[in-house]
PDB file of C-alpha atoms in Angstrom:
ATOM      1  CA  MET Q1372      54.779  39.247  51.167  1.00  0.00           C
ATOM      2  CA  LEU Q1373      52.475  36.840  49.458  1.00  0.00           C
ATOM      3  CA  ARG Q1374      49.808  35.229  51.503  1.00  0.00           C
ATOM      4  CA  ARG Q1375      48.546  31.752  50.824  1.00  0.00           C
ATOM      5  CA  ARG Q1376      44.946  31.518  50.064  1.00  0.00           C
ATOM      6  CA  PRO Q1377      43.018  29.373  52.477  1.00  0.00           C
ATOM      7  CA  PRO Q1378      42.035  26.048  50.948  1.00  0.00           C
ATOM      8  CA  ARG Q1379      38.732  26.071  49.184  1.00  0.00           C
ATOM      9  CA  SER Q1380      36.013  24.670  51.369  1.00  0.00           C
ATOM     10  CA  ALA Q1381      34.565  21.458  50.072  1.00  0.00           C
ATOM     11  CA  SER Q1382      31.081  21.895  48.810  1.00  0.00           C
ATOM     12  CA  ALA Q1383      28.175  19.909  50.168  1.00  0.00           C
ATOM     13  CA  ASP Q1384      28.081  17.994  46.884  1.00  0.00           C
ATOM     14  CA  ASP Q1385      31.774  17.056  47.237  1.00  0.00           C
ATOM     15  CA  LEU Q1386      31.233  15.798  50.783  1.00  0.00           C
ATOM     16  CA  LEU Q1387      28.199  13.783  49.795  1.00  0.00           C
ATOM     17  CA  THR Q1388      30.074  12.250  46.866  1.00  0.00           C
ATOM     18  CA  THR Q1389      32.988  11.245  49.090  1.00  0.00           C
ATOM     19  CA  LEU Q1390      30.663   9.884  51.750  1.00  0.00           C
ATOM     20  CA  GLY Q1391      28.758   7.880  49.171  1.00  0.00           C
ATOM     21  CA  ARG Q1392      31.962   6.374  47.783  1.00  0.00           C
ATOM     22  CA  LEU Q1393      33.217   5.356  51.236  1.00  0.00           C
ATOM     23  CA  THR Q1394      29.823   3.940  52.154  1.00  0.00           C
ATOM     24  CA  ALA Q1395      29.770   1.852  48.979  1.00  0.00           C
ATOM     25  CA  GLN Q1396      33.268   0.524  49.702  1.00  0.00           C
ATOM     26  CA  ALA Q1397      32.310  -0.363  53.272  1.00  0.00           C
ATOM     27  CA  ARG Q1398      29.143  -2.065  52.082  1.00  0.00           C
ATOM     28  CA  GLU Q1399      31.072  -4.057  49.490  1.00  0.00           C
ATOM     29  CA  GLY Q1400      33.591  -5.177  52.134  1.00  0.00           C
ATOM     30  CA  ALA Q1401      30.826  -6.132  54.563  1.00  0.00           C
ATOM     31  CA  GLU Q1402      29.001  -8.085  51.877  1.00  0.00           C
ATOM     32  CA  LYS Q1403      32.163  -9.999  50.971  1.00  0.00           C
ATOM     33  CA  GLN Q1404      32.778 -10.849  54.631  1.00  0.00           C
ATOM     34  CA  ARG Q1405      29.175 -11.917  55.109  1.00  0.00           C
ATOM     35  CA  ALA Q1406      29.410 -14.125  52.011  1.00  0.00           C
ATOM     36  CA  ARG Q1407      32.540 -15.796  53.402  1.00  0.00           C
ATOM     37  CA  VAL Q1408      30.847 -16.411  56.747  1.00  0.00           C
ATOM     38  CA  GLU Q1409      27.766 -17.861  55.058  1.00  0.00           C
ATOM     39  CA  LEU Q1410      29.950 -20.124  52.927  1.00  0.00           C
ATOM     40  CA  ALA Q1411      31.862 -21.306  56.002  1.00  0.00           C
ATOM     41  CA  GLU Q1412      28.576 -21.964  57.807  1.00  0.00           C
ATOM     42  CA  ALA Q1413      27.288 -23.990  54.856  1.00  0.00           C
ATOM     43  CA  LEU Q1414      30.499 -26.030  54.726  1.00  0.00           C
ATOM     44  CA  GLN Q1415      30.273 -26.631  58.465  1.00  0.00           C
ATOM     45  CA  ARG Q1416      26.658 -27.801  58.298  1.00  0.00           C
ATOM     46  CA  GLU Q1417      27.338 -30.170  55.413  1.00  0.00           C
ATOM     47  CA  MET Q1418      30.456 -31.723  56.942  1.00  0.00           C
ATOM     48  CA  LEU Q1419      29.222 -32.351  60.479  1.00  0.00           C
ATOM     49  CA  PRO Q1420      27.391 -35.698  60.693  1.00  0.00           C
ATOM     50  CA  ALA Q1421      23.631 -35.618  61.191  1.00  0.00           C
ATOM     51  CA  VAL Q1422      23.630 -38.960  63.065  1.00  0.00           C
ATOM     52  CA  LEU Q1423      26.224 -40.617  65.293  1.00  0.00           C
ATOM     53  CA  PRO Q1424      26.522 -44.411  65.596  1.00  0.00           C
ATOM     54  CA  GLY Q1425      25.690 -46.403  68.717  1.00  0.00           C
ATOM     55  CA  VAL Q1426      25.397 -49.946  70.009  1.00  0.00           C
ATOM     56  CA  PRO Q1427      23.286 -51.468  72.792  1.00  0.00           C
ATOM     57  CA  GLY Q1428      24.684 -49.959  75.972  1.00  0.00           C
ATOM     58  CA  LEU Q1429      26.385 -46.993  74.345  1.00  0.00           C
ATOM     59  CA  ARG Q1430      24.698 -43.914  72.837  1.00  0.00           C
ATOM     60  CA  ALA Q1431      26.345 -40.822  71.415  1.00  0.00           C
ATOM     61  CA  ALA Q1432      25.268 -37.221  70.929  1.00  0.00           C
ATOM     62  CA  ALA Q1433      27.012 -34.011  69.929  1.00  0.00           C
ATOM     63  CA  THR Q1434      26.350 -30.300  69.696  1.00  0.00           C
ATOM     64  CA  TYR Q1435      28.055 -27.370  68.035  1.00  0.00           C
ATOM     65  CA  ALA Q1436      27.841 -23.628  68.761  1.00  0.00           C
ATOM     66  CA  PRO Q1437      29.146 -21.035  66.258  1.00  0.00           C
ATOM     67  CA  ALA Q1438      31.307 -18.150  67.382  1.00  0.00           C
ATOM     68  CA  ARG Q1439      29.458 -15.491  69.342  1.00  0.00           C
ATOM     69  CA  HIS Q1440      30.086 -12.812  66.724  1.00  0.00           C
ATOM     70  CA  GLY Q1441      29.704 -15.089  63.717  1.00  0.00           C
ATOM     71  CA  LEU Q1442      33.157 -14.385  62.268  1.00  0.00           C
ATOM     72  CA  ASP Q1443      35.221 -17.287  63.623  1.00  0.00           C
ATOM     73  CA  ILE Q1444      33.159 -20.186  62.294  1.00  0.00           C
ATOM     74  CA  GLY Q1445      34.743 -23.166  60.647  1.00  0.00           C
ATOM     75  CA  GLY Q1446      37.432 -24.467  62.999  1.00  0.00           C
ATOM     76  CA  ASP Q1447      35.727 -27.126  65.151  1.00  0.00           C
ATOM     77  CA  TRP Q1448      34.354 -30.497  64.111  1.00  0.00           C
ATOM     78  CA  TYR Q1449      33.242 -33.866  65.449  1.00  0.00           C
ATOM     79  CA  ASP Q1450      32.541 -37.212  63.804  1.00  0.00           C
ATOM     80  CA  GLY Q1451      31.487 -40.770  64.538  1.00  0.00           C
ATOM     81  CA  PHE Q1452      31.397 -43.861  62.311  1.00  0.00           C
ATOM     82  CA  ARG Q1453      31.448 -47.668  62.346  1.00  0.00           C
ATOM     83  CA  LEU Q1454      34.571 -49.640  61.535  1.00  0.00           C
ATOM     84  CA  SER Q1455      34.634 -52.906  59.603  1.00  0.00           C
ATOM     85  CA  ASP Q1456      35.406 -54.980  62.733  1.00  0.00           C
ATOM     86  CA  GLY Q1457      32.211 -53.782  64.467  1.00  0.00           C
ATOM     87  CA  SER Q1458      33.869 -51.199  66.701  1.00  0.00           C
ATOM     88  CA  LEU Q1459      32.895 -47.518  66.726  1.00  0.00           C
ATOM     89  CA  ALA Q1460      35.195 -44.581  66.051  1.00  0.00           C
ATOM     90  CA  PHE Q1461      34.640 -41.045  67.352  1.00  0.00           C
ATOM     91  CA  CYS Q1462      36.755 -37.933  67.006  1.00  0.00           C
ATOM     92  CA  ILE Q1463      36.651 -34.237  67.763  1.00  0.00           C
ATOM     93  CA  GLY Q1464      39.034 -31.474  66.780  1.00  0.00           C
ATOM     94  CA  ASP Q1465      39.832 -27.823  66.249  1.00  0.00           C
ATOM     95  CA  VAL Q1466      41.553 -26.343  63.204  1.00  0.00           C
ATOM     96  CA  GLN Q1467      43.945 -23.420  63.611  1.00  0.00           C
ATOM     97  CA  GLY Q1468      42.354 -20.345  62.087  1.00  0.00           C
ATOM     98  CA  HIS Q1469      38.793 -19.836  60.972  1.00  0.00           C
ATOM     99  CA  ASP Q1470      36.600 -18.863  58.046  1.00  0.00           C
ATOM    100  CA  VAL Q1471      36.351 -20.740  54.742  1.00  0.00           C
ATOM    101  CA  GLU Q1472      39.926 -22.052  54.695  1.00  0.00           C
ATOM    102  CA  ALA Q1473      39.571 -23.629  58.137  1.00  0.00           C
ATOM    103  CA  ALA Q1474      36.198 -25.148  57.229  1.00  0.00           C
ATOM    104  CA  ALA Q1475      37.675 -26.692  54.088  1.00  0.00           C
ATOM    105  CA  PHE Q1476      40.711 -28.003  55.992  1.00  0.00           C
ATOM    106  CA  MET Q1477      38.372 -29.422  58.632  1.00  0.00           C
ATOM    107  CA  GLY Q1478      36.683 -31.440  55.886  1.00  0.00           C
ATOM    108  CA  GLN Q1479      40.035 -32.775  54.686  1.00  0.00           C
ATOM    109  CA  ILE Q1480      40.923 -33.915  58.206  1.00  0.00           C
ATOM    110  CA  ARG Q1481      37.549 -35.515  58.842  1.00  0.00           C
ATOM    111  CA  PHE Q1482      37.596 -37.565  55.643  1.00  0.00           C
ATOM    112  CA  GLY Q1483      41.305 -38.305  56.016  1.00  0.00           C
ATOM    113  CA  LEU Q1484      40.707 -39.776  59.480  1.00  0.00           C
ATOM    114  CA  ARG Q1485      37.878 -41.924  58.140  1.00  0.00           C
ATOM    115  CA  ALA Q1486      40.066 -43.252  55.336  1.00  0.00           C
ATOM    116  CA  VAL Q1487      43.023 -43.983  57.608  1.00  0.00           C
ATOM    117  CA  ALA Q1488      40.900 -45.567  60.374  1.00  0.00           C
ATOM    118  CA  GLY Q1489      39.854 -48.366  58.035  1.00  0.00           C
ATOM    119  CA  HIS Q1490      43.453 -49.542  57.800  1.00  0.00           C
ATOM    120  CA  ALA Q1491      45.005 -48.645  61.173  1.00  0.00           C
ATOM    121  CA  ALA Q1492      45.083 -50.807  64.262  1.00  0.00           C
ATOM    122  CA  ASP Q1493      44.596 -48.212  67.029  1.00  0.00           C
ATOM    123  CA  PRO Q1494      43.896 -44.496  67.562  1.00  0.00           C
ATOM    124  CA  GLY Q1495      47.587 -43.644  67.895  1.00  0.00           C
ATOM    125  CA  GLU Q1496      48.323 -45.115  64.501  1.00  0.00           C
ATOM    126  CA  VAL Q1497      45.285 -43.347  63.031  1.00  0.00           C
ATOM    127  CA  LEU Q1498      46.552 -39.968  64.207  1.00  0.00           C
ATOM    128  CA  SER Q1499      50.116 -40.680  63.106  1.00  0.00           C
ATOM    129  CA  ARG Q1500      49.057 -41.611  59.573  1.00  0.00           C
ATOM    130  CA  ALA Q1501      46.606 -38.714  59.377  1.00  0.00           C
ATOM    131  CA  ASN Q1502      49.350 -36.328  60.502  1.00  0.00           C
ATOM    132  CA  ASP Q1503      51.676 -37.439  57.698  1.00  0.00           C
ATOM    133  CA  LEU Q1504      48.812 -37.281  55.192  1.00  0.00           C
ATOM    134  CA  LEU Q1505      47.993 -33.693  56.134  1.00  0.00           C
ATOM    135  CA  LEU Q1506      51.643 -32.645  55.949  1.00  0.00           C
ATOM    136  CA  SER Q1507      51.823 -34.082  52.439  1.00  0.00           C
ATOM    137  CA  VAL Q1508      49.204 -31.605  51.158  1.00  0.00           C
ATOM    138  CA  ASP Q1509      51.252 -28.690  52.565  1.00  0.00           C
ATOM    139  CA  CYS Q1510      48.362 -26.335  53.306  1.00  0.00           C
ATOM    140  CA  GLY Q1511      50.098 -24.540  56.199  1.00  0.00           C
ATOM    141  CA  LEU Q1512      47.351 -25.186  58.768  1.00  0.00           C
ATOM    142  CA  PHE Q1513      47.328 -27.510  61.770  1.00  0.00           C
ATOM    143  CA  ALA Q1514      44.659 -29.005  64.007  1.00  0.00           C
ATOM    144  CA  THR Q1515      44.266 -30.494  67.457  1.00  0.00           C
ATOM    145  CA  CYS Q1516      42.292 -33.738  67.676  1.00  0.00           C
ATOM    146  CA  THR Q1517      41.218 -36.579  69.952  1.00  0.00           C
ATOM    147  CA  PHE Q1518      40.400 -39.921  68.321  1.00  0.00           C
ATOM    148  CA  VAL Q1519      38.736 -42.770  70.240  1.00  0.00           C
ATOM    149  CA  ARG Q1520      37.715 -46.308  69.358  1.00  0.00           C
ATOM    150  CA  PHE Q1521      35.084 -48.240  71.303  1.00  0.00           C
ATOM    151  CA  ASP Q1522      35.075 -52.053  71.199  1.00  0.00           C
ATOM    152  CA  PRO Q1523      31.582 -53.358  72.073  1.00  0.00           C
ATOM    153  CA  VAL Q1524      32.954 -56.831  72.790  1.00  0.00           C
ATOM    154  CA  SER Q1525      35.648 -55.924  75.329  1.00  0.00           C
ATOM    155  CA  TRP Q1526      33.789 -52.724  76.333  1.00  0.00           C
ATOM    156  CA  GLN Q1527      37.118 -50.953  76.104  1.00  0.00           C
ATOM    157  CA  LEU Q1528      37.716 -47.405  74.908  1.00  0.00           C
ATOM    158  CA  THR Q1529      41.136 -46.702  73.379  1.00  0.00           C
ATOM    159  CA  SER Q1530      42.081 -43.082  72.726  1.00  0.00           C
ATOM    160  CA  ALA Q1531      44.881 -40.836  71.472  1.00  0.00           C
ATOM    161  CA  ARG Q1532      45.298 -37.055  71.576  1.00  0.00           C
ATOM    162  CA  ALA Q1533      47.034 -34.663  69.209  1.00  0.00           C
ATOM    163  CA  GLY Q1534      47.489 -31.494  71.261  1.00  0.00           C
ATOM    164  CA  HIS Q1535      43.807 -31.462  72.196  1.00  0.00           C
ATOM    165  CA  VAL Q1536      41.866 -30.553  75.345  1.00  0.00           C
ATOM    166  CA  PRO Q1537      41.552 -33.549  77.727  1.00  0.00           C
ATOM    167  CA  GLY Q1538      38.292 -35.449  77.878  1.00  0.00           C
ATOM    168  CA  ILE Q1539      36.027 -35.548  80.931  1.00  0.00           C
ATOM    169  CA  TRP Q1540      34.464 -38.639  82.497  1.00  0.00           C
ATOM    170  CA  ALA Q1541      31.793 -39.067  85.137  1.00  0.00           C
ATOM    171  CA  THR Q1542      30.008 -42.122  86.502  1.00  0.00           C
ATOM    172  CA  THR Q1543      26.560 -42.490  87.997  1.00  0.00           C
ATOM    173  CA  ASP Q1544      28.030 -43.326  91.418  1.00  0.00           C
ATOM    174  CA  GLY Q1545      29.389 -39.753  91.743  1.00  0.00           C
ATOM    175  CA  ARG Q1546      32.987 -40.122  90.578  1.00  0.00           C
ATOM    176  CA  SER Q1547      34.429 -37.839  87.878  1.00  0.00           C
ATOM    177  CA  GLY Q1548      37.681 -36.475  86.516  1.00  0.00           C
ATOM    178  CA  LEU Q1549      39.813 -35.524  83.528  1.00  0.00           C
ATOM    179  CA  ALA Q1550      41.051 -38.074  81.021  1.00  0.00           C
ATOM    180  CA  ASP Q1551      44.329 -36.168  80.868  1.00  0.00           C
ATOM    181  CA  ASP Q1552      46.175 -38.940  79.062  1.00  0.00           C
ATOM    182  CA  PRO Q1553      49.574 -38.424  77.377  1.00  0.00           C
ATOM    183  CA  GLY Q1554      49.411 -37.025  73.865  1.00  0.00           C
ATOM    184  CA  GLY Q1555      51.449 -35.719  70.964  1.00  0.00           C
ATOM    185  CA  LEU Q1556      51.731 -32.565  68.880  1.00  0.00           C
ATOM    186  CA  PRO Q1557      48.779 -31.215  66.881  1.00  0.00           C
ATOM    187  CA  LEU Q1558      48.264 -32.698  63.431  1.00  0.00           C
ATOM    188  CA  GLY Q1559      50.138 -31.018  60.616  1.00  0.00           C
ATOM    189  CA  ILE Q1560      53.228 -29.820  62.504  1.00  0.00           C
ATOM    190  CA  MET Q1561      55.895 -32.525  62.738  1.00  0.00           C
ATOM    191  CA  PRO Q1562      56.341 -35.433  60.297  1.00  0.00           C
ATOM    192  CA  GLY Q1563      56.669 -38.851  61.889  1.00  0.00           C
ATOM    193  CA  GLU Q1564      54.986 -37.779  65.153  1.00  0.00           C
ATOM    194  CA  ARG Q1565      53.799 -40.661  67.367  1.00  0.00           C
ATOM    195  CA  TYR Q1566      50.728 -40.578  69.621  1.00  0.00           C
ATOM    196  CA  PRO Q1567      50.470 -42.650  72.832  1.00  0.00           C
ATOM    197  CA  VAL Q1568      47.349 -44.768  73.247  1.00  0.00           C
ATOM    198  CA  SER Q1569      45.355 -44.891  76.500  1.00  0.00           C
ATOM    199  CA  ARG Q1570      42.810 -47.545  77.452  1.00  0.00           C
ATOM    200  CA  HIS Q1571      39.686 -47.258  79.598  1.00  0.00           C
ATOM    201  CA  ARG Q1572      37.038 -49.827  80.524  1.00  0.00           C
ATOM    202  CA  PHE Q1573      33.716 -48.546  81.842  1.00  0.00           C
ATOM    203  CA  ALA Q1574      33.070 -50.665  84.923  1.00  0.00           C
ATOM    204  CA  THR Q1575      30.262 -48.291  86.017  1.00  0.00           C
ATOM    205  CA  ALA Q1576      27.647 -46.514  83.901  1.00  0.00           C
ATOM    206  CA  GLY Q1577      28.284 -42.865  83.091  1.00  0.00           C
ATOM    207  CA  ALA Q1578      29.450 -40.437  80.416  1.00  0.00           C
ATOM    208  CA  PHE Q1579      32.662 -39.737  78.553  1.00  0.00           C
ATOM    209  CA  VAL Q1580      32.813 -36.213  77.106  1.00  0.00           C
ATOM    210  CA  LEU Q1581      35.084 -34.796  74.423  1.00  0.00           C
ATOM    211  CA  LEU Q1582      35.095 -31.055  73.752  1.00  0.00           C
ATOM    212  CA  THR Q1583      36.977 -28.221  72.068  1.00  0.00           C
ATOM    213  CA  ASP Q1584      38.706 -25.367  73.848  1.00  0.00           C
ATOM    214  CA  GLY Q1585      35.998 -22.871  72.891  1.00  0.00           C
ATOM    215  CA  VAL Q1586      33.805 -24.551  75.527  1.00  0.00           C
ATOM    216  CA  VAL Q1587      36.206 -24.070  78.420  1.00  0.00           C
ATOM    217  CA  GLU Q1588      38.564 -21.212  77.643  1.00  0.00           C
ATOM    218  CA  GLY Q1589      38.142 -17.535  76.834  1.00  0.00           C
ATOM    219  CA  PRO Q1590      38.956 -13.999  77.964  1.00  0.00           C
ATOM    220  CA  SER Q1591      36.819 -14.469  81.085  1.00  0.00           C
ATOM    221  CA  PHE Q1592      37.899 -18.018  81.983  1.00  0.00           C
ATOM    222  CA  PRO Q1593      41.223 -19.831  82.311  1.00  0.00           C
ATOM    223  CA  ILE Q1594      40.998 -23.321  80.882  1.00  0.00           C
ATOM    224  CA  GLU Q1595      41.335 -24.933  84.334  1.00  0.00           C
ATOM    225  CA  ALA Q1596      38.207 -23.128  85.560  1.00  0.00           C
ATOM    226  CA  GLY Q1597      36.307 -24.114  82.440  1.00  0.00           C
ATOM    227  CA  LEU Q1598      37.242 -27.787  82.755  1.00  0.00           C
ATOM    228  CA  THR Q1599      36.256 -27.761  86.428  1.00  0.00           C
ATOM    229  CA  GLN Q1600      32.862 -26.278  85.590  1.00  0.00           C
ATOM    230  CA  VAL Q1601      32.168 -28.770  82.794  1.00  0.00           C
ATOM    231  CA  THR Q1602      33.253 -31.670  85.020  1.00  0.00           C
ATOM    232  CA  ARG Q1603      30.820 -30.541  87.705  1.00  0.00           C
ATOM    233  CA  LEU Q1604      27.918 -30.302  85.260  1.00  0.00           C
ATOM    234  CA  VAL Q1605      28.697 -33.609  83.560  1.00  0.00           C
ATOM    235  CA  SER Q1606      28.909 -35.332  86.936  1.00  0.00           C
ATOM    236  CA  ALA Q1607      25.536 -33.899  87.981  1.00  0.00           C
ATOM    237  CA  ASN Q1608      23.946 -35.214  84.778  1.00  0.00           C
ATOM    238  CA  ALA Q1609      25.885 -38.452  84.265  1.00  0.00           C
ATOM    239  CA  ASP Q1610      22.698 -40.515  84.421  1.00  0.00           C
ATOM    240  CA  GLY Q1611      20.935 -38.410  81.762  1.00  0.00           C
ATOM    241  CA  ASP Q1612      20.654 -39.008  78.038  1.00  0.00           C
ATOM    242  CA  PRO Q1613      23.683 -37.992  75.936  1.00  0.00           C
ATOM    243  CA  ALA Q1614      21.945 -35.009  74.313  1.00  0.00           C
ATOM    244  CA  THR Q1615      21.223 -33.536  77.747  1.00  0.00           C
ATOM    245  CA  VAL Q1616      24.834 -34.023  78.843  1.00  0.00           C
ATOM    246  CA  ALA Q1617      26.035 -32.325  75.639  1.00  0.00           C
ATOM    247  CA  ASP Q1618      23.728 -29.357  76.193  1.00  0.00           C
ATOM    248  CA  VAL Q1619      24.805 -28.756  79.792  1.00  0.00           C
ATOM    249  CA  ALA Q1620      28.476 -29.115  78.874  1.00  0.00           C
ATOM    250  CA  ILE Q1621      28.386 -26.590  76.039  1.00  0.00           C
ATOM    251  CA  SER Q1622      26.465 -24.119  78.212  1.00  0.00           C
ATOM    252  CA  VAL Q1623      29.772 -23.300  79.940  1.00  0.00           C
ATOM    253  CA  ALA Q1624      30.891 -21.534  76.741  1.00  0.00           C
ATOM    254  CA  GLU Q1625      28.415 -18.746  77.510  1.00  0.00           C
ATOM    255  CA  PHE Q1626      30.442 -17.737  80.584  1.00  0.00           C
ATOM    256  CA  THR Q1627      33.954 -17.762  79.123  1.00  0.00           C
ATOM    257  CA  GLY Q1628      33.647 -14.559  77.100  1.00  0.00           C
ATOM    258  CA  HIS Q1629      34.829 -16.598  74.123  1.00  0.00           C
ATOM    259  CA  THR Q1630      34.768 -15.479  70.499  1.00  0.00           C
ATOM    260  CA  ASP Q1631      35.564 -18.970  69.186  1.00  0.00           C
ATOM    261  CA  ASP Q1632      33.239 -21.711  68.008  1.00  0.00           C
ATOM    262  CA  SER Q1633      32.811 -24.754  70.240  1.00  0.00           C
ATOM    263  CA  ALA Q1634      31.770 -28.404  70.064  1.00  0.00           C
ATOM    264  CA  VAL Q1635      30.938 -31.222  72.477  1.00  0.00           C
ATOM    265  CA  LEU Q1636      30.741 -34.978  71.810  1.00  0.00           C
ATOM    266  CA  VAL Q1637      29.236 -37.254  74.477  1.00  0.00           C
ATOM    267  CA  LEU Q1638      29.406 -41.036  74.846  1.00  0.00           C
ATOM    268  CA  ARG Q1639      26.793 -42.238  77.343  1.00  0.00           C
ATOM    269  CA  PHE Q1640      27.596 -45.806  78.398  1.00  0.00           C
ATOM    270  CA  ASP Q1641      26.097 -48.539  80.548  1.00  0.00           C
ATOM    271  CA  ALA Q1642      28.252 -50.546  82.941  1.00  0.00           C
ATOM    272  CA  ALA Q1643      30.589 -53.031  81.278  1.00  0.00           C
ATOM    273  CA  PRO Q1644      29.448 -56.660  81.336  1.00  0.00           C
ATOM    274  CA  PRO Q1645      31.480 -58.962  83.637  1.00  0.00           C
ATOM    275  CA  GLU Q1646      34.737 -60.076  82.077  1.00  0.00           C
ATOM    276  CA  ALA Q1647      34.869 -63.709  81.066  1.00  0.00           C
ATOM    277  CA  GLY Q1648      37.100 -66.062  82.999  1.00  0.00           C
TER     278      GLY Q1648
END
């Protein structure tokens, strides 16, 4: 009976060669991933506005925190700009997916909203037109978004939501709550989608806060708990400057166990002037 010879033991040189090849492949993969993350970070920095607009009686501030592990950057954004009629527009959103593709899509949405807002009458129409515009490019991604318009003459805030986390309001007299207004589907899903418009007038000074779900939801936190915590902190700081309110709001993200990026946009307003008539 023939016996099989035992397999020849690999030499030390063979093992070192194999180990070196695998190490080189791993290093190459890590370097490619790091390059993609750095590119996404650069896109994010360039596309987020350095300054937000304001008017006497209303100041804005925002903050952004990258993903805890640095691999999910690129999905969240915020913006603020003046419209030709003197009103101010603000928006915040979250793109499905991450990395370079999400960062690039975020830029398309941001500039698309700016272009549409110059020709649309209210936030609902802005989101509806932006939704159809995004579907026309057929990129396969979608995004949640809240778009608001502040009229410094009427002191009225009009807003519309596309599948996004509700805003949070708090006034200096101790009242607070969620701006859980009706909304529509995220942008980029259904053609012809319509977005209800809600209206708010700030009779008392305070803060109106928009945020992304990375602030309030994660493995350690259901979204309801996160919103409750942010509401409590915003209420306790409603008389502070907008940058302070943004900082305390985004601090909740540290307790959610999240791996997502997160953003907060704060409008700090004085009491509305008495209505004429």
